[in-house]
JSON list of C-alpha atoms in Angstrom, two decimals:
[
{"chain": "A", "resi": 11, "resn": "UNK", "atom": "CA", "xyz": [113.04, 119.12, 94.91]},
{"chain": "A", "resi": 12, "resn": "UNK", "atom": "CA", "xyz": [115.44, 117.27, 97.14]},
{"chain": "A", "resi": 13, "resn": "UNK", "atom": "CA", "xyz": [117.29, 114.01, 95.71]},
{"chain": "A", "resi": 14, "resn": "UNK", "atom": "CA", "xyz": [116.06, 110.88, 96.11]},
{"chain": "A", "resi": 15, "resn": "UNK", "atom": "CA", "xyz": [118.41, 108.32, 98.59]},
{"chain": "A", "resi": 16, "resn": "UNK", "atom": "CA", "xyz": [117.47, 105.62, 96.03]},
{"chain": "A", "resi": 17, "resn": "UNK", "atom": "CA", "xyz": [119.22, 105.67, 92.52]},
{"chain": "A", "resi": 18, "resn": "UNK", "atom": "CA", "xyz": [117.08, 103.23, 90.35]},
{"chain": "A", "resi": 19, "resn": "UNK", "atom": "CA", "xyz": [119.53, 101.77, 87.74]},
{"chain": "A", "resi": 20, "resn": "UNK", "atom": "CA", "xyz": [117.09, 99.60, 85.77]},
{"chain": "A", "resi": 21, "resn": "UNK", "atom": "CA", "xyz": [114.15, 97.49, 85.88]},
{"chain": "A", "resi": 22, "resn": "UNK", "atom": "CA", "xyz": [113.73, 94.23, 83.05]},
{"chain": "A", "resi": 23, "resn": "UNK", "atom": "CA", "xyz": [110.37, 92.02, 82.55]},
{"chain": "A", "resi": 24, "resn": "UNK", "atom": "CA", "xyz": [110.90, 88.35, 83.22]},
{"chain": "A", "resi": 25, "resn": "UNK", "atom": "CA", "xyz": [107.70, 87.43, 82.18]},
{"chain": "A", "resi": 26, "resn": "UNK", "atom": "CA", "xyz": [104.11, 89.47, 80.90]},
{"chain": "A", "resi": 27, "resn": "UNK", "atom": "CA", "xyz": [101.58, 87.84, 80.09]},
{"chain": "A", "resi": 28, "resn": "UNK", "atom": "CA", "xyz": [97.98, 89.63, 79.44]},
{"chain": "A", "resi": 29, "resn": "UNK", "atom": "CA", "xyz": [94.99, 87.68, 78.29]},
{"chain": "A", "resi": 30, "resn": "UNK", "atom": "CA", "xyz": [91.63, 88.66, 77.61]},
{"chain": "A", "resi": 31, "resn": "UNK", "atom": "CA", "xyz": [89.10, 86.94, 80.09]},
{"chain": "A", "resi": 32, "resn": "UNK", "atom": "CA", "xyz": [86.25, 86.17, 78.24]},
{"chain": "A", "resi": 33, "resn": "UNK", "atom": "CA", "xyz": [84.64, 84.48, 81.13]},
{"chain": "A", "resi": 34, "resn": "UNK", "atom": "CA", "xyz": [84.05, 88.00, 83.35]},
{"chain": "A", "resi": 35, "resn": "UNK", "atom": "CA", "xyz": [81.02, 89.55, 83.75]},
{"chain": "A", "resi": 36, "resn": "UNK", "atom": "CA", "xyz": [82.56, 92.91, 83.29]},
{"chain": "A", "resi": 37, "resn": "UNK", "atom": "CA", "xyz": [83.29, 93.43, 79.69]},
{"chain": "A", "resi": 38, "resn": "UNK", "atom": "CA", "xyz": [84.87, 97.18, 79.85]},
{"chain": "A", "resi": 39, "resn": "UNK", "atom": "CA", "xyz": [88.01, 97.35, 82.29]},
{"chain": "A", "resi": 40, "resn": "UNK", "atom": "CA", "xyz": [87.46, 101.41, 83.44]},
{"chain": "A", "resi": 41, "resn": "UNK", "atom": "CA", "xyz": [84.06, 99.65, 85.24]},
{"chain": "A", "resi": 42, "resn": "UNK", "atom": "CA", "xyz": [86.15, 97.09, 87.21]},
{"chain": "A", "resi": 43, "resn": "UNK", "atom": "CA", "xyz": [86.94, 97.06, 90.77]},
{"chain": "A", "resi": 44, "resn": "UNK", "atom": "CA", "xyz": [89.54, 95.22, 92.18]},
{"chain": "A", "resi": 45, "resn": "UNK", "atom": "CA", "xyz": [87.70, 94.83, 96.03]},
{"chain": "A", "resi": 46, "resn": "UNK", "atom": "CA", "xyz": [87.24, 91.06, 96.49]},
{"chain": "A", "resi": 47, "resn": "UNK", "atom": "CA", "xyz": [89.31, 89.47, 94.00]},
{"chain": "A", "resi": 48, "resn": "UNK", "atom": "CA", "xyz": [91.95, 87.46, 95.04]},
{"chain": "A", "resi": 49, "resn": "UNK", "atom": "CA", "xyz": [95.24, 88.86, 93.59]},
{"chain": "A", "resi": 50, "resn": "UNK", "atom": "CA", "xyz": [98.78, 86.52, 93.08]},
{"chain": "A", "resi": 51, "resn": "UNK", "atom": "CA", "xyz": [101.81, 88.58, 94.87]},
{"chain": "A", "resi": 52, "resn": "UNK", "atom": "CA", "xyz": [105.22, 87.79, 95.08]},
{"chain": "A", "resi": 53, "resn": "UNK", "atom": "CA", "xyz": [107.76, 90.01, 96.46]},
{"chain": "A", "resi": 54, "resn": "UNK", "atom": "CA", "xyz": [111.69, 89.41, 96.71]},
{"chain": "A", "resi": 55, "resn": "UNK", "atom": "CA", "xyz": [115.04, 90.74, 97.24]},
{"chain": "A", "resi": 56, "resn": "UNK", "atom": "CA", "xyz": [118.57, 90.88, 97.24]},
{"chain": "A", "resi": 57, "resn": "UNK", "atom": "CA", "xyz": [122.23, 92.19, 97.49]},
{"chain": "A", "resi": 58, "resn": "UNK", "atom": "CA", "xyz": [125.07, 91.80, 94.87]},
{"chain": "A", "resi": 59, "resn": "UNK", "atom": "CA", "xyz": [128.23, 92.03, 97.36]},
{"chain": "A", "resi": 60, "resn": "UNK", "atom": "CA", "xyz": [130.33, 92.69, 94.35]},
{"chain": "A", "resi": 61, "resn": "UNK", "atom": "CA", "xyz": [129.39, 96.44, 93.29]},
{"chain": "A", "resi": 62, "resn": "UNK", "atom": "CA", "xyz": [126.49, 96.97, 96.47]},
{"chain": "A", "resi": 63, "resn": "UNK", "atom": "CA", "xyz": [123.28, 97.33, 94.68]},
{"chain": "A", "resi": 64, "resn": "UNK", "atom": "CA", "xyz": [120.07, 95.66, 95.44]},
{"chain": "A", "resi": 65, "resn": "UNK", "atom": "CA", "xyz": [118.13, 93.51, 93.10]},
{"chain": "A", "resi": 66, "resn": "UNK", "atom": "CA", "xyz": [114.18, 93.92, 94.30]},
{"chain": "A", "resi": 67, "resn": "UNK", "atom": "CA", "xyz": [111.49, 91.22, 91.83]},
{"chain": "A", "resi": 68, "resn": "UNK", "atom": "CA", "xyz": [108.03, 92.16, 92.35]},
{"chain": "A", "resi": 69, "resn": "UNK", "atom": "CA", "xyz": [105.55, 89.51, 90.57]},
{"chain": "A", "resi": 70, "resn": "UNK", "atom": "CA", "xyz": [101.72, 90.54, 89.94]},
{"chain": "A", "resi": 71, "resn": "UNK", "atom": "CA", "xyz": [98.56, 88.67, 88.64]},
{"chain": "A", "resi": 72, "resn": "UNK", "atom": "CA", "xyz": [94.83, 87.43, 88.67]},
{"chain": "A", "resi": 73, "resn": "UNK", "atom": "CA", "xyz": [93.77, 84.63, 90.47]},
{"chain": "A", "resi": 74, "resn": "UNK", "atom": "CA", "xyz": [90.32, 83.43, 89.19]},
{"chain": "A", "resi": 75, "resn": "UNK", "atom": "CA", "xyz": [87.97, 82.67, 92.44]},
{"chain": "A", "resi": 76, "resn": "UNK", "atom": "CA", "xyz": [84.56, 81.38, 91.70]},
{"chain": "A", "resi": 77, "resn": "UNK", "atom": "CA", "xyz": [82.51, 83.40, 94.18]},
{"chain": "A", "resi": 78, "resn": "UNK", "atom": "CA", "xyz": [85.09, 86.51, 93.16]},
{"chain": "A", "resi": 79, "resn": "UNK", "atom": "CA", "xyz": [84.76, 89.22, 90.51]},
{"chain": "A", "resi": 80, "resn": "UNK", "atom": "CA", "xyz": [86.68, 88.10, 87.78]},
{"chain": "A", "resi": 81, "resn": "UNK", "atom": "CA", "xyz": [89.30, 90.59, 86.26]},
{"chain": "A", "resi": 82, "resn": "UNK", "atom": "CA", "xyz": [88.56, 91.31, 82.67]},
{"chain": "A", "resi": 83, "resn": "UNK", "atom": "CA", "xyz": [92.02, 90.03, 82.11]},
{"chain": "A", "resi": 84, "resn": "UNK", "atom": "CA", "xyz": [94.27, 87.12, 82.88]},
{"chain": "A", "resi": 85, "resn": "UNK", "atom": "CA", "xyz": [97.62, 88.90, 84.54]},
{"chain": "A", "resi": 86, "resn": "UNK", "atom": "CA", "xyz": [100.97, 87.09, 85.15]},
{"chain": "A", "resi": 87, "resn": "UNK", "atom": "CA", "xyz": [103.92, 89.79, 85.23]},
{"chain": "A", "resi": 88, "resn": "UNK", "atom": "CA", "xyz": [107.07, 89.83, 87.07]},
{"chain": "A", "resi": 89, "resn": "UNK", "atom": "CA", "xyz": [109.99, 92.44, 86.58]},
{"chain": "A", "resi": 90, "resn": "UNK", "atom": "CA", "xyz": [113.14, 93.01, 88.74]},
{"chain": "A", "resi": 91, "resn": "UNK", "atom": "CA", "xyz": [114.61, 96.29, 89.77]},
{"chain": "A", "resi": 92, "resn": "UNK", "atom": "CA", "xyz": [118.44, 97.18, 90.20]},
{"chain": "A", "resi": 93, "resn": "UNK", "atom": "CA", "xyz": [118.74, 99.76, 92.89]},
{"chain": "A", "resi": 94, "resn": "UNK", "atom": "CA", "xyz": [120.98, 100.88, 95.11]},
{"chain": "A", "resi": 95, "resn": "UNK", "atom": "CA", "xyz": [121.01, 103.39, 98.31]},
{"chain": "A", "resi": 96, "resn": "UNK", "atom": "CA", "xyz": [123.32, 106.68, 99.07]},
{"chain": "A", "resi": 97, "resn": "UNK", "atom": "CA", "xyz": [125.98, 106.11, 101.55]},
{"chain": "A", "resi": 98, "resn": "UNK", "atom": "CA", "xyz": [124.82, 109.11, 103.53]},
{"chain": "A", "resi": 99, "resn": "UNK", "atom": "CA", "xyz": [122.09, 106.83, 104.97]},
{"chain": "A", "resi": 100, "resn": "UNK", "atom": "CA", "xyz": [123.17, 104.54, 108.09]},
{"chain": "A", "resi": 101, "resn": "UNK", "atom": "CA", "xyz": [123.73, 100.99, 106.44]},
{"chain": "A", "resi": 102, "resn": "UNK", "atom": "CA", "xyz": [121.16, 99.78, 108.73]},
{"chain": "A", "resi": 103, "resn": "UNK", "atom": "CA", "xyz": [118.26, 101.42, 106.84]},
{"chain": "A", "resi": 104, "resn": "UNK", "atom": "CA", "xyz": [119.76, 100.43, 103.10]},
{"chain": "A", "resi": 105, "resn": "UNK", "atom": "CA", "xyz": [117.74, 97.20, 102.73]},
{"chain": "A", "resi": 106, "resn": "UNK", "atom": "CA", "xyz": [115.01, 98.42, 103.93]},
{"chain": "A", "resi": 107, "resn": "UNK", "atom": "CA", "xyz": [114.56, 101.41, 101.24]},
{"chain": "A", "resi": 108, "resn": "UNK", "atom": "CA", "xyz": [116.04, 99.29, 98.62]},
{"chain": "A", "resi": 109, "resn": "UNK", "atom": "CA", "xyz": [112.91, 96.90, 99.28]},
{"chain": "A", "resi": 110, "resn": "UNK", "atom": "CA", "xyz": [110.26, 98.61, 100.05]},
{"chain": "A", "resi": 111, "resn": "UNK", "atom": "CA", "xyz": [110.74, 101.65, 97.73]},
{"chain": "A", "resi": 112, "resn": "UNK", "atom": "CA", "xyz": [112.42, 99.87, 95.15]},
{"chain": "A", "resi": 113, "resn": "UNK", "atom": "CA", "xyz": [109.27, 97.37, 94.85]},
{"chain": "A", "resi": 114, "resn": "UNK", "atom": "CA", "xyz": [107.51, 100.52, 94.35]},
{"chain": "A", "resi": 115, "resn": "UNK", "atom": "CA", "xyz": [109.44, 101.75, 91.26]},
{"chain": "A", "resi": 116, "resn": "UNK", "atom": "CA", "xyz": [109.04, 98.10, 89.97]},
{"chain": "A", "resi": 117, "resn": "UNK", "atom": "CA", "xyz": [105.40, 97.52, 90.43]},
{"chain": "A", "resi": 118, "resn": "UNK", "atom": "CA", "xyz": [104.97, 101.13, 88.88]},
{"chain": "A", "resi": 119, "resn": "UNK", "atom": "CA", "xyz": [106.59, 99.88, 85.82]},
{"chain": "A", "resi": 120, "resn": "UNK", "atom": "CA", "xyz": [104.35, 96.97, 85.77]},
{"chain": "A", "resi": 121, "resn": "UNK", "atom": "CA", "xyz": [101.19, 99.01, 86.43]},
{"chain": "A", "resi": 122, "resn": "UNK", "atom": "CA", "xyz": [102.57, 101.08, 83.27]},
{"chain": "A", "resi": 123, "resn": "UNK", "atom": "CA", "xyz": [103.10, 98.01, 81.29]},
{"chain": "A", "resi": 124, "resn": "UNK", "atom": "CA", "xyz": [100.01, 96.50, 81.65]},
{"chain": "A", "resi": 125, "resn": "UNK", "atom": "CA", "xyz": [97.56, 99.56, 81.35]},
{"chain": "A", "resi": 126, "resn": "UNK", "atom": "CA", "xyz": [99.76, 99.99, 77.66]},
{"chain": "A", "resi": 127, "resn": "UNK", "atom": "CA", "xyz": [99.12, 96.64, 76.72]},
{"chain": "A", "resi": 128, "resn": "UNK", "atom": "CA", "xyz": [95.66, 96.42, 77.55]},
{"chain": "A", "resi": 129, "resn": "UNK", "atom": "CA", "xyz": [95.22, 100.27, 75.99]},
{"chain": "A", "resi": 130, "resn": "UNK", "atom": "CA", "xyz": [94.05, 98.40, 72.28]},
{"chain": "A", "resi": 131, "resn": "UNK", "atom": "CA", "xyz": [93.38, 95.32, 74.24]},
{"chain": "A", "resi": 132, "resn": "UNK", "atom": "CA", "xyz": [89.41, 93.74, 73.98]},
{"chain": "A", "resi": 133, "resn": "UNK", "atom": "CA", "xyz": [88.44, 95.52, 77.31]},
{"chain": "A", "resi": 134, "resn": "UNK", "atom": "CA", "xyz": [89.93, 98.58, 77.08]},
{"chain": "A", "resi": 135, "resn": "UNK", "atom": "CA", "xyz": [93.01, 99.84, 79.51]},
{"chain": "A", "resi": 136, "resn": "UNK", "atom": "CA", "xyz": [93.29, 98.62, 83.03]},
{"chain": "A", "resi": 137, "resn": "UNK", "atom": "CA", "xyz": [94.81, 100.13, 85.87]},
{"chain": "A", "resi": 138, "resn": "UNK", "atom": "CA", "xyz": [95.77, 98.17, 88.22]},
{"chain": "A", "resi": 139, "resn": "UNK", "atom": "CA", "xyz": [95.40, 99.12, 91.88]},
{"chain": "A", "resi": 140, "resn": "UNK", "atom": "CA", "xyz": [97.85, 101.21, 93.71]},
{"chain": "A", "resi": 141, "resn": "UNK", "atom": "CA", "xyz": [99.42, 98.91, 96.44]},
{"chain": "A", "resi": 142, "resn": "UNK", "atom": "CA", "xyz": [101.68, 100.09, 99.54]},
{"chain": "A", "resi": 143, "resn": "UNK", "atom": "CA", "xyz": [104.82, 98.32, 100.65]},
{"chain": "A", "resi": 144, "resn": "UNK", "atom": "CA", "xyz": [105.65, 100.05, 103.67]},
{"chain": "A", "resi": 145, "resn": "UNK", "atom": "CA", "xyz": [106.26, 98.11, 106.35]},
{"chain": "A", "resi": 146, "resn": "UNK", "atom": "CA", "xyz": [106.38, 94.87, 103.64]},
{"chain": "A", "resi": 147, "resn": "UNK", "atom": "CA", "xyz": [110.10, 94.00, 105.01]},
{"chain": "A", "resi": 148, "resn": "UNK", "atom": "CA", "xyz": [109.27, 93.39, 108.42]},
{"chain": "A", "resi": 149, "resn": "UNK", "atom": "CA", "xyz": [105.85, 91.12, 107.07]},
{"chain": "A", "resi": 150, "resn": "UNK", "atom": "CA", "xyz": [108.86, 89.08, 104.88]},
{"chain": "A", "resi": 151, "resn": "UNK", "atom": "CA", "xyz": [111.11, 88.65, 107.90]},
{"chain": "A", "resi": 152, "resn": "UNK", "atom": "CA", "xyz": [108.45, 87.10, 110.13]},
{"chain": "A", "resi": 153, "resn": "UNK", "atom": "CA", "xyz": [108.31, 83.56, 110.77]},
{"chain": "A", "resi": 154, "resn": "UNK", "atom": "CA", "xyz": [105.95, 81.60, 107.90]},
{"chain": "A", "resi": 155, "resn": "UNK", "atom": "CA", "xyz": [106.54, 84.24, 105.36]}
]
């Protein structure tokens, strides 16, 4: 196994919220897909100057559409991840693994967090669909996002 160039130092919740929907048509969560629902994203970043990590928030949730397949449950989470990179990496390619694989370690917790909430929840345990967020920095940095 070879060492990771990104040490994760922590990841908190700022908010979860998990509601049943009783309004969807599918009642068991294992039997819903994700394809054509509309899904809330929010993805941001920074650096602490002081001590050289990166903080990398990561917000996830349902958006009810009504021509969409509705989730079997209302999702509103956001967490935020303290990372920072190994100096043996060029400082030109720091922000972009503390973004794009740090947002990966946070939205992992949150995919965690919500399949153990909804594990005893009405519709049974939902995972949540396995994003990617390569390339997600350069989307950020252009113009209108």
């Amino acid at each position: 196994m070879k060492a990771s160039p990104l040490t994760l130092h922590g990841i908190e919740f700022v908010r979860v919220h998990v509601e049943s929907d009783l309004e969807a048509e599918t009642r068991r969560a294992e039997q819903f897909q994700f394809d054509g629902t509309t899904l809330k994203w929010g993805l941001d970043h920074g650096r602490d100057e002081d001590n050289g990590t990166w903080w990398v928030a990561v917000g996830f949730g349902t958006h009810q559409e009504d021509d969409e397949p509705r989730c079997p449950y209302i999702l509103d989470v956001q967490a935020v991840g303290i990372v920072s990179v190994s100096d043996q990496l060029p400082e030109r390619d720091h922000e972009k693994l503390a973004f794009e694989y740090g947002a990966a370690l946070v939205y992992g917790a949150i995919r965690e967090m919500v399949t153990n909430i909804t594990a005893r929840s009405l519709a049974g345990p939902l995972m949540l669909p396995t994003p990617s967020f390569i390339g997600a920095l350069e989307t950020r940095k252009q113009p209108g996002n």
